[in-house]
XYZ file of C-alpha atoms in Angstrom:
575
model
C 0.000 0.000 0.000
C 1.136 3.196 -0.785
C 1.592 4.822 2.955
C 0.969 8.238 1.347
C -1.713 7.649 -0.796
C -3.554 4.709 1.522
C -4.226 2.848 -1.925
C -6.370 -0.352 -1.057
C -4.947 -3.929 -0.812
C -6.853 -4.929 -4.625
C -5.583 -8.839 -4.522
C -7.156 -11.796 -5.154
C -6.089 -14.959 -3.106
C -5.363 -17.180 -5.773
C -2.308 -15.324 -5.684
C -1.700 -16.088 -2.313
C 1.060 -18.459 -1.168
C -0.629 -19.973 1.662
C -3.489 -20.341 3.772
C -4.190 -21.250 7.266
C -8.314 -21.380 8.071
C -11.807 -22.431 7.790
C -12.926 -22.961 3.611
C -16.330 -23.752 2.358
C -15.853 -25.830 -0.750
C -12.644 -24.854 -2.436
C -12.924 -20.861 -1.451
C -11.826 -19.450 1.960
C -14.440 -18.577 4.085
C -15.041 -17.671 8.231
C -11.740 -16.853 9.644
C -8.144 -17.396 8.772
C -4.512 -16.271 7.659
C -3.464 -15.414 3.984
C 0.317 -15.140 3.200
C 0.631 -13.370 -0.084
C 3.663 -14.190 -2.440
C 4.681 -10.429 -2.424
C 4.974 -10.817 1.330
C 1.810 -9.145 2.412
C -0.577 -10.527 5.290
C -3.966 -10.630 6.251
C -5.586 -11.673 9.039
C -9.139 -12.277 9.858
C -12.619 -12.669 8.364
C -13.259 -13.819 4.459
C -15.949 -14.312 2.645
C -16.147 -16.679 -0.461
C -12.676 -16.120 -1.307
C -12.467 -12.505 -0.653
C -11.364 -10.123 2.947
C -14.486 -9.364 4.035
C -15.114 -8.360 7.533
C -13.103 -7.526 10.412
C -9.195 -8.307 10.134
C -5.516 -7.392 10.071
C -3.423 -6.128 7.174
C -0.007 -6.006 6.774
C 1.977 -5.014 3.940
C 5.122 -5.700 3.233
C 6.988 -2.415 2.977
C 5.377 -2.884 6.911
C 2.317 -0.510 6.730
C -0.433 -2.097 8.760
C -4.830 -1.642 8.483
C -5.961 -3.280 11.419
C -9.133 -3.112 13.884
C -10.077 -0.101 15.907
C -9.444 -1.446 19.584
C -12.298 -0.284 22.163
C -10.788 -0.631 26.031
C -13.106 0.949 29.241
C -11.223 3.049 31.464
C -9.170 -0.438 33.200
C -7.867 -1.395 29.739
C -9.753 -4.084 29.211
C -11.809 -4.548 25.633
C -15.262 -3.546 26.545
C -16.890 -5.962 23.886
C -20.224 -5.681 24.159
C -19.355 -1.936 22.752
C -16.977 -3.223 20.186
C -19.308 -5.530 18.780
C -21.643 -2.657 18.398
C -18.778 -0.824 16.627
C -18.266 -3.490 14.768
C -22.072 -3.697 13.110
C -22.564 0.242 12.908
C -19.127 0.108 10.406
C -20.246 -2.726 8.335
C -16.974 -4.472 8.648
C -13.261 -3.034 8.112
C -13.079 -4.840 4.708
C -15.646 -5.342 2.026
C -15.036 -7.375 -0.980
C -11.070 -6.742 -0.732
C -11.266 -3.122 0.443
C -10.625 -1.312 3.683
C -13.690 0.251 4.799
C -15.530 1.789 7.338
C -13.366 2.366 10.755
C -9.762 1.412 11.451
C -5.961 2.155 11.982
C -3.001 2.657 9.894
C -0.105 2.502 11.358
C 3.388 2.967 8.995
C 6.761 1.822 9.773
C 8.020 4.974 11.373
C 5.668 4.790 13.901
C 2.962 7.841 12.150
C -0.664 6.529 12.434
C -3.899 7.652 10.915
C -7.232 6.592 13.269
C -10.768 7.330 12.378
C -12.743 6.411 8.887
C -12.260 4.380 5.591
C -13.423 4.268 2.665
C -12.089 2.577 -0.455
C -8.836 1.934 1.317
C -8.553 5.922 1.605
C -8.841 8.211 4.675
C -12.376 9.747 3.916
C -14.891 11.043 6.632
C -13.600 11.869 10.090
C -10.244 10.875 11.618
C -7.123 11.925 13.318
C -3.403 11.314 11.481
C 0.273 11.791 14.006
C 3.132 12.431 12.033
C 6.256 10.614 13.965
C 8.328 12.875 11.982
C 7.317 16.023 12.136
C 5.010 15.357 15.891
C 2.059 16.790 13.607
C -1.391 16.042 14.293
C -3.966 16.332 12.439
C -7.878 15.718 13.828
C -10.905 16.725 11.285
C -12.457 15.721 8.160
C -10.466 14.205 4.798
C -11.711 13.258 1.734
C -10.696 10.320 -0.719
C -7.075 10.579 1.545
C -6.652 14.488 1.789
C -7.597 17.014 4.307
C -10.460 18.530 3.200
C -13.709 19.872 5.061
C -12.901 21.185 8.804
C -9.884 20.000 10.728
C -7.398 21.087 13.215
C -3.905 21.001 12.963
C -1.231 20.751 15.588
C 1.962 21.341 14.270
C 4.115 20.586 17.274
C 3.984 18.734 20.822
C 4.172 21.666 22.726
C 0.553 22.749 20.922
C 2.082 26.433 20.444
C 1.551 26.666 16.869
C -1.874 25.288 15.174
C -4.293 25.617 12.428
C -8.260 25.178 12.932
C -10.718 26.123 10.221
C -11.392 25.064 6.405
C -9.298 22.901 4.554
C -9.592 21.463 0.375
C -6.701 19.505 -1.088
C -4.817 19.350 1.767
C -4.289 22.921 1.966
C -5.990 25.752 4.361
C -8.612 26.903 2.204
C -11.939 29.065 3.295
C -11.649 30.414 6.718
C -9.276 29.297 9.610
C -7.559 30.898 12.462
C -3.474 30.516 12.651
C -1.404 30.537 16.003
C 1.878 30.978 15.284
C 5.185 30.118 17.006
C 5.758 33.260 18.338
C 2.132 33.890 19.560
C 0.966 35.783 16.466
C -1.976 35.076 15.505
C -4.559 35.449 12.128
C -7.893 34.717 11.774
C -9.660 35.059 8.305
C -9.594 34.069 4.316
C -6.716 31.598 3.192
C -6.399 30.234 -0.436
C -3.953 27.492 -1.349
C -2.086 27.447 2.477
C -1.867 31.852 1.996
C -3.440 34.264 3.740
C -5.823 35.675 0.619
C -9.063 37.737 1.485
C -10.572 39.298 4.422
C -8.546 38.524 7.779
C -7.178 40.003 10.892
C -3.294 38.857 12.136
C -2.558 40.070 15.612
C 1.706 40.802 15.859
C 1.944 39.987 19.736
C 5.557 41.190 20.353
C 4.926 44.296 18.415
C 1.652 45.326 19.823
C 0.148 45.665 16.250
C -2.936 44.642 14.476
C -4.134 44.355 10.839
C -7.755 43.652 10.055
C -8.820 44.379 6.569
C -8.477 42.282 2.977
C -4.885 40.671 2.139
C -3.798 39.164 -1.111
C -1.379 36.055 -1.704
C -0.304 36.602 2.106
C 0.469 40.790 2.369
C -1.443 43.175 3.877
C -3.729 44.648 0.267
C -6.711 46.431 -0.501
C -8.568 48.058 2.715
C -8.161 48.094 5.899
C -7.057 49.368 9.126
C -3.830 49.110 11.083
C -3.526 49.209 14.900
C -0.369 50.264 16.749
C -1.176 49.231 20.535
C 0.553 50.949 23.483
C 0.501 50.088 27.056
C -1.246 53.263 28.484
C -0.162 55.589 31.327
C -2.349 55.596 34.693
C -5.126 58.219 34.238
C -4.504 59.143 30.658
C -7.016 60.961 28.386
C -6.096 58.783 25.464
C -6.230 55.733 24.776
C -2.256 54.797 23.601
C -2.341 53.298 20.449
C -2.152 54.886 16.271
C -4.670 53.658 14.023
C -4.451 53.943 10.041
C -7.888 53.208 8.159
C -7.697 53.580 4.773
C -6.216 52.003 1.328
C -3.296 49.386 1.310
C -0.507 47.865 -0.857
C 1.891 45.594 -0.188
C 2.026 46.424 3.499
C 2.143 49.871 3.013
C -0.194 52.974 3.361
C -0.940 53.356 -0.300
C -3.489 55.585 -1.940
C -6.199 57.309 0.923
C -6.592 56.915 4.400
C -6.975 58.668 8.309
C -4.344 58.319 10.192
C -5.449 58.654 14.440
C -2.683 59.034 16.091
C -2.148 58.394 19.734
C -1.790 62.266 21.242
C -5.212 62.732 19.163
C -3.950 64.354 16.151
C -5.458 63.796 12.916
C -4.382 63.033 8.892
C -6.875 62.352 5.903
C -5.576 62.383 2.747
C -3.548 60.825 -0.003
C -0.349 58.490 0.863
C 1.996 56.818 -0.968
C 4.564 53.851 -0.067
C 3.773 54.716 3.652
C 4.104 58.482 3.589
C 1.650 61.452 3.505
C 1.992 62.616 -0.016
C -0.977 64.662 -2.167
C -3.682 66.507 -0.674
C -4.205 65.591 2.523
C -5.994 67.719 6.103
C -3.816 67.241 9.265
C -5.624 68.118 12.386
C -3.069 69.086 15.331
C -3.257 68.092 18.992
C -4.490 71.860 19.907
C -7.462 71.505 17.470
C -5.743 73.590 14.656
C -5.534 72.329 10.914
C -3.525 72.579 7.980
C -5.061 71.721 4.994
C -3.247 71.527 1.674
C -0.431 69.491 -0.397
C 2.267 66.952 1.529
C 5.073 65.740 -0.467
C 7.177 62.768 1.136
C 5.527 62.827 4.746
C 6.386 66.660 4.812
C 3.899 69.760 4.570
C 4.675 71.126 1.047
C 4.775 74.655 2.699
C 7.487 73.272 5.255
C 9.432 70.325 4.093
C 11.725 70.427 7.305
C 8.049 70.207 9.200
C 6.770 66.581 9.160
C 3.755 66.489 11.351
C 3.326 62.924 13.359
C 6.650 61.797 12.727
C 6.811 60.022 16.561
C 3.454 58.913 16.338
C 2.342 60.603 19.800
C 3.189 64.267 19.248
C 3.188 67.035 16.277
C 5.168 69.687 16.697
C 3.690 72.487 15.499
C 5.338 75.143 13.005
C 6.503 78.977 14.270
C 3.451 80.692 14.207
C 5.841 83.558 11.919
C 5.197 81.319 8.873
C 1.280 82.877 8.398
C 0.172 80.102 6.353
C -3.119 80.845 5.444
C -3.536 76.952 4.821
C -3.561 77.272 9.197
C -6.601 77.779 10.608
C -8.349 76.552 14.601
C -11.557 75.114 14.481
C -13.923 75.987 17.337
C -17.975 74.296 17.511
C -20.657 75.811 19.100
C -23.866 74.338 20.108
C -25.306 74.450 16.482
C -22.358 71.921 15.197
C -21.245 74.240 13.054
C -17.295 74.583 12.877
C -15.680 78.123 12.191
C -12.151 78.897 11.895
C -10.545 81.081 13.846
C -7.050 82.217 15.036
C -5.010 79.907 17.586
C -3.505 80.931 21.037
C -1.701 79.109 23.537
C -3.468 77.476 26.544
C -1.893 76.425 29.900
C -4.111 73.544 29.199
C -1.327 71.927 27.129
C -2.058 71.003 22.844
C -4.495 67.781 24.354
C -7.104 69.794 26.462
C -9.304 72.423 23.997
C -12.241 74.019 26.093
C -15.715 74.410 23.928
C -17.340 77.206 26.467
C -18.152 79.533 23.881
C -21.683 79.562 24.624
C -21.044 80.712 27.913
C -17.967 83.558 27.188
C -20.951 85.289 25.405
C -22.492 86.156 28.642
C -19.880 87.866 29.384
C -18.710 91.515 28.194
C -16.800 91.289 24.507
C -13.703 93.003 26.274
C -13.340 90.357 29.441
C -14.063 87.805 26.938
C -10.328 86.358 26.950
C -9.055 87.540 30.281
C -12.282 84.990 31.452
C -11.136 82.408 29.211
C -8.064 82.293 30.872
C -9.014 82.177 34.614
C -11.219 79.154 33.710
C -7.787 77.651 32.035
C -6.095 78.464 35.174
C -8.798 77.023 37.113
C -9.087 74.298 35.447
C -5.326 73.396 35.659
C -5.289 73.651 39.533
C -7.323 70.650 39.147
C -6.427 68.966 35.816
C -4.968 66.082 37.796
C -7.942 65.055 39.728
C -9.796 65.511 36.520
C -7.950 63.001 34.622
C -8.503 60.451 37.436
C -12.025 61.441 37.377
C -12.348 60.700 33.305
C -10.089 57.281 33.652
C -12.623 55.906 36.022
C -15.758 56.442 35.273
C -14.480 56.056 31.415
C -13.733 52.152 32.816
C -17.053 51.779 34.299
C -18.949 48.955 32.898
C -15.777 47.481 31.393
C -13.280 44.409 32.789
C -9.759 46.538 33.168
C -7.565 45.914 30.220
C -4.174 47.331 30.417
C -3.733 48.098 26.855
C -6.861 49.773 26.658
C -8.842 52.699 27.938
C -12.693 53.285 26.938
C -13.915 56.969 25.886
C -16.418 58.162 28.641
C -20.260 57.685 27.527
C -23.169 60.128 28.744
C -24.687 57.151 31.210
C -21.086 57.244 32.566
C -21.488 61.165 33.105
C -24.460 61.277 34.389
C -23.347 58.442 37.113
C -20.948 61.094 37.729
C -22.666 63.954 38.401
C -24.998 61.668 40.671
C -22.151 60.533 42.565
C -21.250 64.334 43.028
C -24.745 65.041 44.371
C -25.064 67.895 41.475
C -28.570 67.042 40.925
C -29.511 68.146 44.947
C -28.565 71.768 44.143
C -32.352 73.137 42.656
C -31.710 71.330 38.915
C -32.845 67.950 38.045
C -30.225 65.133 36.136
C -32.426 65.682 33.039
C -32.920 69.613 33.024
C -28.929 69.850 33.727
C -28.419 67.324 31.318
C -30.526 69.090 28.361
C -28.826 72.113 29.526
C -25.094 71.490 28.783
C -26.141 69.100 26.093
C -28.168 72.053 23.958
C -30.486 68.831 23.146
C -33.621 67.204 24.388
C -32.421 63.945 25.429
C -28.954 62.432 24.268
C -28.557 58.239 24.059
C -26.956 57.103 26.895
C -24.028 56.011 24.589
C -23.160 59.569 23.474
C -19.583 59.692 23.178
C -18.114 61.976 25.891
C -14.088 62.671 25.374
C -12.003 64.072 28.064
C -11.971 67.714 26.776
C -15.603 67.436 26.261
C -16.049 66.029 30.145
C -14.337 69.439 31.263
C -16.527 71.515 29.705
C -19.209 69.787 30.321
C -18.144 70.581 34.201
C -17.479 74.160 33.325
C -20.904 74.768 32.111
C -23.146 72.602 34.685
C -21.256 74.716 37.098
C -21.885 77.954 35.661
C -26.175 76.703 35.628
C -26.013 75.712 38.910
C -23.827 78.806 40.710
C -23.943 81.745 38.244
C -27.033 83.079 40.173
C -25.293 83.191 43.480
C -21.493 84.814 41.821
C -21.184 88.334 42.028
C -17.563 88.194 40.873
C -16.238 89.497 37.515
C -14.801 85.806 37.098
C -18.298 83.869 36.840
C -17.434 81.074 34.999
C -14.104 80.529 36.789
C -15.428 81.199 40.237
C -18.664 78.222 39.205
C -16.113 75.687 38.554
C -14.003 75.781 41.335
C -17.168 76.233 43.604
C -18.544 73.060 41.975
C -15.074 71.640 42.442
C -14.833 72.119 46.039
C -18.083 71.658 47.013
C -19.412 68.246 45.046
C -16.610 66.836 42.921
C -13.653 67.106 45.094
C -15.415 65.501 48.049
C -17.731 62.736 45.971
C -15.902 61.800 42.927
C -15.676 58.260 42.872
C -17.727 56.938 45.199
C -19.844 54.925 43.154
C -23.800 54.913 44.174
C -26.855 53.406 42.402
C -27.291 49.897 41.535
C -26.127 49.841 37.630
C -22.532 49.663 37.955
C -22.588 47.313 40.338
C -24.633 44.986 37.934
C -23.629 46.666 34.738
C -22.898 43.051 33.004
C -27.457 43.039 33.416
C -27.857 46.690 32.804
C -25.394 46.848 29.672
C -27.669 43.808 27.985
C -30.645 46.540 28.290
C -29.136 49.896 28.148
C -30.105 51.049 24.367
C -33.953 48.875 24.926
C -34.583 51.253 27.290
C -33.143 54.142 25.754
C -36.033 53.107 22.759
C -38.208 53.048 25.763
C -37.696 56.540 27.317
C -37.771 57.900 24.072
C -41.266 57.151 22.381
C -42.130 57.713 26.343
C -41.032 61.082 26.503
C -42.308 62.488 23.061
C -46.069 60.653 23.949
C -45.774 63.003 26.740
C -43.833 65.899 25.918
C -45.098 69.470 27.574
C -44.157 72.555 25.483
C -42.292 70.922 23.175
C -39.512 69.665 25.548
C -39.662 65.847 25.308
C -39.489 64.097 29.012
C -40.689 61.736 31.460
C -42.217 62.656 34.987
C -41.599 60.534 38.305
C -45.372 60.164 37.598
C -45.179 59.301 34.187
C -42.244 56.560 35.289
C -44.746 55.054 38.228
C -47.453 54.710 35.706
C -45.743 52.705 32.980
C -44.562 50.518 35.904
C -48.502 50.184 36.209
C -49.530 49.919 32.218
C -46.173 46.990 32.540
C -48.484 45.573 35.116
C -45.223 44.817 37.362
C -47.025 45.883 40.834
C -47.590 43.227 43.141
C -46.823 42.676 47.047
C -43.423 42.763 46.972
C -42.968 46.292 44.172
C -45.326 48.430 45.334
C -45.678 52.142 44.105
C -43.989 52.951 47.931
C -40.962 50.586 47.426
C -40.823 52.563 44.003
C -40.827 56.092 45.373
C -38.406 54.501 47.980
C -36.330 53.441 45.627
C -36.121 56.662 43.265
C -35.644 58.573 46.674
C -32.343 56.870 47.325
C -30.846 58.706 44.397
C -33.007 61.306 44.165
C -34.179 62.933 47.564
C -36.170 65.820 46.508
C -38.717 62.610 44.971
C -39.969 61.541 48.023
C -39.415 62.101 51.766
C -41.630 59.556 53.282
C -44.364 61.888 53.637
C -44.755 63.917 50.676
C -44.006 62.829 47.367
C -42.912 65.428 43.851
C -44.050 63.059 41.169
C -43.537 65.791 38.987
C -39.585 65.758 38.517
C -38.245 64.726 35.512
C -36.641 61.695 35.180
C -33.289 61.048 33.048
């Protein structure tokens, strides 16, 4: 037989050299022992002349088919289950061919266990290579791997194939775990990584996940450059290219997000910016126009992102007009206007416009800048702040850090008892927002969180500041007074059960919403305490254990002003 091929024993026994066993007339037939002239042997069950049944062959280049051996857990042949083995295969050999179930075992000890069929591995079974220590377990077809297998390429199990397979080649989809703990999961064609996949550079801290073609990185897709993050930092570590891709490199158009939160869309070409192209900076300003060879046209000695973290940014004396700031007020709308320096630092960019128009044209800047210093005094405590309530929700990852969400927020400002000073969590909320009701997944990043601060202290305190510095003097009231002694100290029951709350977070968002606008008052879309109570009631989820009192009690935990055991404000909004 051949041992690679598994080619059947075809052979007729009048070509044997001897027999030893029962005959029925001048055939062979029951059980015996056939010793072929070209030194092959069988043993075990014939059938009018032919191997037919259950038996033993052994070639003579010492390739052996024999029985699969059943043994319980003491080692001994359990053989009321082989026997039942033995009917549900319809015998190892029929009419000279290996079929059904059995073992191959070559000369240099590799062996191939699991299904036959025309002398050839086909169905399910599981091949060891002695050689190489491979192992294969899956499906094969007419002697080749083919159909879904896994593939152990060594003893130590470090490196291994499992998916798709045709011709004894990865075909379709499989996932790859490489010697060195890489790993790829996608599209292979003919053993090569060819279509849509996603290979995961351990040692490097990268990550590709997009299209590849004949085993390099082509087409579309996007490129992550993991770092391991500092404690309490606004961003999460890592660059990210998403764009257009040939052979490996940035090729053709694609945004570039680098780590410090700067910004390039635009044409590339063999991994450098080159064409038209936008570069946002760190600070919020932009430079829109031509990059030759990673450079700005303008400024070849200026390449923007060349670190990956920071971009330097060039003397303000070169007056590009191709330079520009973009600041958004509440309408969305972005207008350009001319940069400045902030004690913030390039990462922090305050959006408090709205609120510097309540004050006189000519303090305008002098205020921006006492809420800057301000704002500073506490920056650290701040970033603390964003880092954990950012993580909320979330198993800690130390490669990772999640942008803050509104239902993070607003835990937040609960925690910081901001919604006991005369302003509900929804009416502050709609407030700062400029928007009747945001979904609780809102993206919230850490320069947005600070002025979201700066301007829920200015609603709460501005009433009750008689200084020229309003907006400053707010926020470090709010500062002192809430955040600086609360922060932290998670309430509520959410986060404590947020794996439960996370499954129905956006259901209920759809909820409060059609909710809200059924009973919306002067246009402003919102829910009462009332309203809440009697949808409980519609839900029909009132019985002797939730009772409209364990409700109010409930609410009242969080909220005081709801109920105080004796009198009840069912008309507060609800968030």
């Amino acid at each position: 037989m051949n041992a690679a091929a598994g080619s059947p024993p075809y052979g007729v026994l009048s070509v044997s050299l001897r027999f030893e066993g029962d005959v029925e007339g001048e055939v062979f037939h029951g059980e015996g022992v056939a010793y072929f002239r070209d030194g092959h042997v069988y043993k075990g069950s014939f059938f009018h002349g032919l191997l037919h049944g259950f038996g033993e062959y052994i070639w003579s280049d010492g390739l052996k088919y024999q029985l699969v051996i059943i043994t319980d857990e003491d080692g001994a042949e359990n053989k009321d289950r082989h026997q039942k083995e033995l009917q549900n295969v319809q015998g190892e050999f029929k009419m000279n061919v290996p079929m059904g179930t059995g073992t191959y075992t070559w000369l240099d000890g590799s062996t191939y266990e699991g299904e036959v069929k025309q002398g050839l591995r086909h169905g399910f079974g599981t091949h060891k290579c002695a050689k190489t220590l491979a192992v294969y377990r899956g499906q094969w077809y007419l002697g080749k791997r083919q159909g879904k297998g896994l593939m152990h390429y060594n003893q130590e199990g470090t490196t291994w194939y499992e998916g798709e397979w045709l011709n004894n080649c990865r075909e379709g989809w499989g996932k790859h775990h490489y010697p060195s703990g890489n790993v790829y999961e996608g599209e292979w064609r003919n053993n090569i990584r060819h279509g849509e996949g996603t290979m995961r550079w351990i040692d490097l801290d990268e990550q590709y996940s997009g299209q590849w073609v004949n085993g390099v990185q082509e087409g579309r897709g996007t490129h992550t450059w993991l770092r391991k993050r500092a404690p309490c930092s606004l961003y999460p570590r890592m660059n990210e290219y998403i764009g257009e891709v040939f052979q490996r490199m940035r090729h053709g158009r694609g945004d570039f997000f680098y780590a410090s939160g700067a910004v390039y869309s635009g044409e590339w070409n063999h991994d450098r910016k080159h064409g038209q192209g936008r570069y946002v900076f760190e600070d919020g300003r932009v430079y829109e126009g031509e990059f030759i060879k990673d450079s700005i046209a303008e400024f070849p000695a200026f390449t923007p992102g060349l670190s990956g973290i920071t971009s330097p940014f060039p003397d303000e004396n070169f007056g590009s007009s191709n330079f520009f700031s973009l600041n958004f007020g509440n309408s969305g709308e972005a207008s350009k206007t001319r940069s400045s320096f902030s004690p913030l630092g390039s990462d922090i960019i305050l959006n408090i416009q709205t609120l510097l128009t309540r004050v006189p044209e000519n303090r305008r800047d002098q205020e921006l800048k006492q809420v800057e210093f301000a704002v500073l005094r506490h920056i650290g405590l701040l970033r603390e702040i964003y880092s954990f309530y950012s993580n909320l929700g979330h198993e800690e990852h130390p490669e990772r850090t999640y942008p803050m969400t509104l239902l993070q927020f607003s835990r937040f400002l609960l925690d910081c008892r901001v919604h006991q000073c005369g302003i509900t969590l929804a009416h502050m909320l709609r407030l700062v927002t400029a928007e009747e009701a945001c979904s609780p997944s809102t993206v919230i990043l850490p320069r947005e969180c600070i002025s979201l601060i700066i301007s829920v202290a200015y609603h709460i305190f501005h009433k009750d500041t008689e200084s020229t510095k309003i907006i400053s003097e707010c926020f470090s009231k709010l500062m002192m007074q809430n955040i600086v002694p609360n922060a932290k100290n998670v309430k509520g029951y959410l986060f404590h059960h947020a794996d439960v709350g996370s499954i129905y977070s956006e259901r209920c968002w759809e909820i409060y919403q059609i909710l809200s606008k059924a009973h919306s008052v002067k246009s402003v879309a919102c829910i009462t305490v009332r309203q809440f109570i009697l949808m409980l009631q519609d839900l029909c989820l009132y019985d002797e254990y939730l009772t409209v009192s364990k409700v109010l009690k409930i609410l009242s935990q969080e909220s005081p002003a709801v109920s105080d055991g004796t009198y009840s404000n069912l008309d507060l909004e609800v968030s």
